[in-house]
XYZ file of C-alpha atoms in Angstrom:
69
model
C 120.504 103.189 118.756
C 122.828 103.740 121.910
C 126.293 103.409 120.366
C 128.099 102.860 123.349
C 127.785 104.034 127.281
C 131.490 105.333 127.812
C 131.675 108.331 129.735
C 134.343 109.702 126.909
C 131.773 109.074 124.115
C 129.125 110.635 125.567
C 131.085 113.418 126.742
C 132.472 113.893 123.360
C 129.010 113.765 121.985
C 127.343 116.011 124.578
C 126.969 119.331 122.777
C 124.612 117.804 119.955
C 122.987 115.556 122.887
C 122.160 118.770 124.990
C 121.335 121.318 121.887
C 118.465 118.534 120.912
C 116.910 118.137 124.224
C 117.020 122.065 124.101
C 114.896 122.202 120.580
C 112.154 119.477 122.471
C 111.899 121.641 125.943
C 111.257 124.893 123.726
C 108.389 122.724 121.702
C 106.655 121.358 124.926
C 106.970 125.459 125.973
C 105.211 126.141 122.844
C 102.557 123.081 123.151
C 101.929 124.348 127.125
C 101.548 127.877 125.697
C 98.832 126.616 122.919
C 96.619 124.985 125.663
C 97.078 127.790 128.163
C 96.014 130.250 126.221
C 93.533 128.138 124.019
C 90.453 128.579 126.345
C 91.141 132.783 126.151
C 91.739 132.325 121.903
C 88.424 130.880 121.898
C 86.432 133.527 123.738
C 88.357 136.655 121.561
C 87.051 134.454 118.986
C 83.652 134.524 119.972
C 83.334 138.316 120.749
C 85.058 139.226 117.250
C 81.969 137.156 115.932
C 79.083 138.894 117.893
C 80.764 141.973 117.502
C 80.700 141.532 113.631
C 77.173 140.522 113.648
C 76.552 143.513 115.698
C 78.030 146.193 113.028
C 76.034 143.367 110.310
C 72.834 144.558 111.995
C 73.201 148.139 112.545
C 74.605 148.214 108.491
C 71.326 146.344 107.706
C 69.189 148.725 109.971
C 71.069 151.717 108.566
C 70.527 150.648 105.125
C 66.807 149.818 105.172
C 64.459 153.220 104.444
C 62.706 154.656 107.411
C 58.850 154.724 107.161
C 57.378 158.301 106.537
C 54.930 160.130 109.301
């Protein structure tokens, strides 16, 4: 895998070397990002839900004909 340990090839192989270990410490950014904000994703998630079963039950209420007095 490791084509040879000279300081000259690894030095002349550097810039590819450091741009790839760039591209991984951007992904674990993204992965910590995903489980930071994972917990908070979850509870938007859950209010968009009541809050659609809310309007879902004032539509129904709406909808049904009031009795007559």
């Amino acid at each position: 895998m490791l084509k040879s340990t000279d300081p000259e090839y690894l030095l002349e192989n550097a810039s590819w070397l450091v741009g790839s270990l760039g591209v991984v410490f951007l992904d674990f950014i993204v992965l910590a990002q995903f489980v930071k904000y994972a917990p908070e994703r979850e509870k938007l998630r859950l209010e968009v839900e009541a809050a659609a079963e809310a309007e879902a039950a004032a539509v129904q209420a709406l909808a049904q004909p009031h009795a007559s007095a």
